[in-house]
Coordinates of C-alpha atoms in Angstrom, one line a residue:
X228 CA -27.1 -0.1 19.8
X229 CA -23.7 1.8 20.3
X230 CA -23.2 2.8 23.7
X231 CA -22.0 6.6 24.5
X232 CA -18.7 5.7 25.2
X233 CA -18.7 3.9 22.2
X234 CA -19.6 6.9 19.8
X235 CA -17.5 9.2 21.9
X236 CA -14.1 7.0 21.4
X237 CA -15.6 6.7 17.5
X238 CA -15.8 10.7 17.0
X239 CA -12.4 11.0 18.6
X240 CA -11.0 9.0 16.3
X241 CA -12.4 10.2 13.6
X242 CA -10.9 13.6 14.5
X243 CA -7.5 11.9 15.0
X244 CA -7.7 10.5 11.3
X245 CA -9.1 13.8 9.9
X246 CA -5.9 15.9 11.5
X247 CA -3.7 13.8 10.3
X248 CA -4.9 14.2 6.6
X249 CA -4.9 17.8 7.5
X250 CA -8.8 18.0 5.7
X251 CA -12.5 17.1 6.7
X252 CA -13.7 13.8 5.9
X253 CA -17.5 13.1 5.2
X254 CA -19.2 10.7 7.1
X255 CA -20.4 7.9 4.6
X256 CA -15.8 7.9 3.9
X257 CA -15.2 7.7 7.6
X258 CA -18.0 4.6 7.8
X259 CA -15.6 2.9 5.3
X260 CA -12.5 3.8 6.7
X261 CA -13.4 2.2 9.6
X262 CA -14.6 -1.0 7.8
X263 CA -11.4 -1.0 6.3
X264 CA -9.5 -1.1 9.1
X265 CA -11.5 -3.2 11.3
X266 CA -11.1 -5.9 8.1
X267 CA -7.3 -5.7 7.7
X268 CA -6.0 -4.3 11.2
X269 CA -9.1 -5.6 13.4
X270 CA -9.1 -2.7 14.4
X271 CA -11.9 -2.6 17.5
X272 CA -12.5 0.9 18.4
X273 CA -12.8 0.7 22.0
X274 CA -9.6 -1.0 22.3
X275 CA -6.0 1.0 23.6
X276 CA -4.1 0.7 20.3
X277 CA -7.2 2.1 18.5
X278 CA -5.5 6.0 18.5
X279 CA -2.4 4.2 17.6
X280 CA -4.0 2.2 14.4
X281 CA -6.1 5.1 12.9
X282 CA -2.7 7.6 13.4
X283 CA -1.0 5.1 11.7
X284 CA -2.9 4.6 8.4
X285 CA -3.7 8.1 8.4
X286 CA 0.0 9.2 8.5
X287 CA 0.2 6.1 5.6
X288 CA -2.8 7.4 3.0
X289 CA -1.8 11.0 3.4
X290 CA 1.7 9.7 2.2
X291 CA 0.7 7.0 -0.1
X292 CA -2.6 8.2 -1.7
X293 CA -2.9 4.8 -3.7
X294 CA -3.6 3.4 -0.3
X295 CA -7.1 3.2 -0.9
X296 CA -9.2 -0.2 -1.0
X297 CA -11.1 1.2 -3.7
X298 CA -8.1 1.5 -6.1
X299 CA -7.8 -0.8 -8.8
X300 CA -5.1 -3.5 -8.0
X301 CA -5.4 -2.4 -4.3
X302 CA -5.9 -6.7 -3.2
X303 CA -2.7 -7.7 -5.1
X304 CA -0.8 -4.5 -4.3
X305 CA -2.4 -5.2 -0.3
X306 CA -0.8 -8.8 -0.2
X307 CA 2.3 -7.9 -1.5
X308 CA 2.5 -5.6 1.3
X309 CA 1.1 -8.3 3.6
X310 CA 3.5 -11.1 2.6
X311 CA 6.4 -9.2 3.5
X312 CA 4.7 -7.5 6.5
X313 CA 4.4 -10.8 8.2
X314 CA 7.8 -12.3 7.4
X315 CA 10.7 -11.7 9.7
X316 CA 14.1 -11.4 8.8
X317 CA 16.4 -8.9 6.7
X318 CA 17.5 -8.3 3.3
X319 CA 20.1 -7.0 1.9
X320 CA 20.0 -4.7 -1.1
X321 CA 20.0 -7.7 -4.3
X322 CA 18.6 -9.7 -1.9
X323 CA 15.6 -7.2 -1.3
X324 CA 15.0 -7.1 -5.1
X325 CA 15.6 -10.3 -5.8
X326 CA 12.9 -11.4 -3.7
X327 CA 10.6 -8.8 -4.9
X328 CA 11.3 -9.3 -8.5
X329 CA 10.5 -13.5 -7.1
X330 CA 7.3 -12.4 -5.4
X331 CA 6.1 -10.2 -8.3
X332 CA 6.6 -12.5 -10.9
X333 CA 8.7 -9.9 -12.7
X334 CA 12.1 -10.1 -14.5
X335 CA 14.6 -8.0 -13.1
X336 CA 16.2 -7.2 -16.3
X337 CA 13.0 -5.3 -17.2
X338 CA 12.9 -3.2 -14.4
X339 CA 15.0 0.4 -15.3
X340 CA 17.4 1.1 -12.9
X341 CA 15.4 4.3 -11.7
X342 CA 12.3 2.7 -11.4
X343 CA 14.0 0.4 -8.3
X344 CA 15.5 3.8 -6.8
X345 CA 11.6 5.4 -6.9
X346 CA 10.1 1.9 -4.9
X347 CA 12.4 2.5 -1.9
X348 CA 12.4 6.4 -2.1
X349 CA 8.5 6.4 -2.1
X350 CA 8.7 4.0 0.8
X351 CA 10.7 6.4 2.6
X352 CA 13.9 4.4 2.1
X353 CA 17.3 5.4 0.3
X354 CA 18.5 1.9 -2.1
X355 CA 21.8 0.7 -1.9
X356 CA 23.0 -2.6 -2.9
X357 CA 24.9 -3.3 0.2
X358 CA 22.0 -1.4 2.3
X359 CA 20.6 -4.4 5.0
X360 CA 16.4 -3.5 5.1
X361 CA 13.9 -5.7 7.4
X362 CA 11.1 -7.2 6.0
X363 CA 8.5 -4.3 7.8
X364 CA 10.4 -1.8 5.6
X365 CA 10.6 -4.1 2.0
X366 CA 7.1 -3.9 2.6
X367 CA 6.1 -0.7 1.8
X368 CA 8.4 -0.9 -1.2
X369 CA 6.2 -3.9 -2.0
X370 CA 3.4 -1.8 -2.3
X371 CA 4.7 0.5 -4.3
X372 CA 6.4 -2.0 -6.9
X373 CA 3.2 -4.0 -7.1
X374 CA 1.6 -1.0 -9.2
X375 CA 4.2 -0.8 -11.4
X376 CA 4.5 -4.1 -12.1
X377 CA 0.5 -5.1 -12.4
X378 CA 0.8 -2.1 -14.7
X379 CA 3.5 -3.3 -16.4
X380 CA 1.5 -7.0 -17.0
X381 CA -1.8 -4.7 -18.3
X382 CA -0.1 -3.5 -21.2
X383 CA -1.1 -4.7 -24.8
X384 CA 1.7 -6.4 -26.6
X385 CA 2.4 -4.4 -29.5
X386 CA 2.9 -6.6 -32.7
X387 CA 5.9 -5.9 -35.3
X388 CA 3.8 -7.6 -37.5
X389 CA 3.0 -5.8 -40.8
X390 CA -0.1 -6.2 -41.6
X391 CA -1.6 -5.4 -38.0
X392 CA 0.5 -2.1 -38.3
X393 CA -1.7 -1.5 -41.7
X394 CA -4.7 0.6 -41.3
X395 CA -8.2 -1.5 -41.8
X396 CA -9.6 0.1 -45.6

């Protein structure tokens, strides 16, 4: 049984996520908000930092709509984040793509030269070769360059052969 300061600290929280996104949530998405976060940011929602947490993802899904565990690809796209979220150190601008390109599994060569601009500009992050960028920050443009590259592996390989091209009689 919750305790009333409990589900006081639990509605305030709920209206801390619900300004942030600027709209109403209903209560079954609020129940699995809050699984969510006390699964991947043990969140506790009596603790101090518990404000700080829901703010923080808040200000993150309103930004970054894919953020959603429901997504498809979420879990690969969610430890790509977390593999650079928990290493330390700094990259500089090859070396940021370089070990993204290493951690996706992708060839560089593949990826248009736009497409690596868009990953650090939806991360909130300008790209520049020489640029230094901390592991916190290549994170988010993990996330991001996870979708494009597990929808980059999910496409058919089109055949040049001629009698696939050839409709069936």
């Amino acid at each position: 049984m919750a305790t009333k300061k409990y589900l006081a600290k639990y509605r305030k929280l709920r209206q801390i996520y619900e300004r942030a996104l600027d709209k109403t949530i209903s209560d079954e998405t609020w129940y699995r908000v809050v699984s969510f976060l006390k699964q991947r940011f043990s969140l506790r929602v009596e603790s101090e930092n518990a404000e700080t947490i829901v703010e923080t993802f808040a200000g993150l899904k309103r930004r970054y709509s894919a953020l959603s565990p429901t997504r498809e690809g979420f879990e690969e796209r969610w430890q790509a984040f977390k593999y650079f979220y928990d290493s330390e150190g700094g990259y500089s601008g090859i070396e940021a793509l370089s070990a993204l390109s290493k951690y996706l599994k992708i060839n560089l060569d593949d990826v248009p030269r736009s497409t690596r601009y868009y990953w650090f500009s939806q991360a909130g992050l300008s790209y520049s070769l020489h640029g230094s960028y901390h592991s916190k920050d290549l994170a988010l443009v993990a996330f991001v360059a996870a979708k494009w590259a597990i929808n980059k592996r999910s496409q058919p390989v089109k055949s040049a052969e001629p009698k696939v091209l050839t409709l069936a009689k």
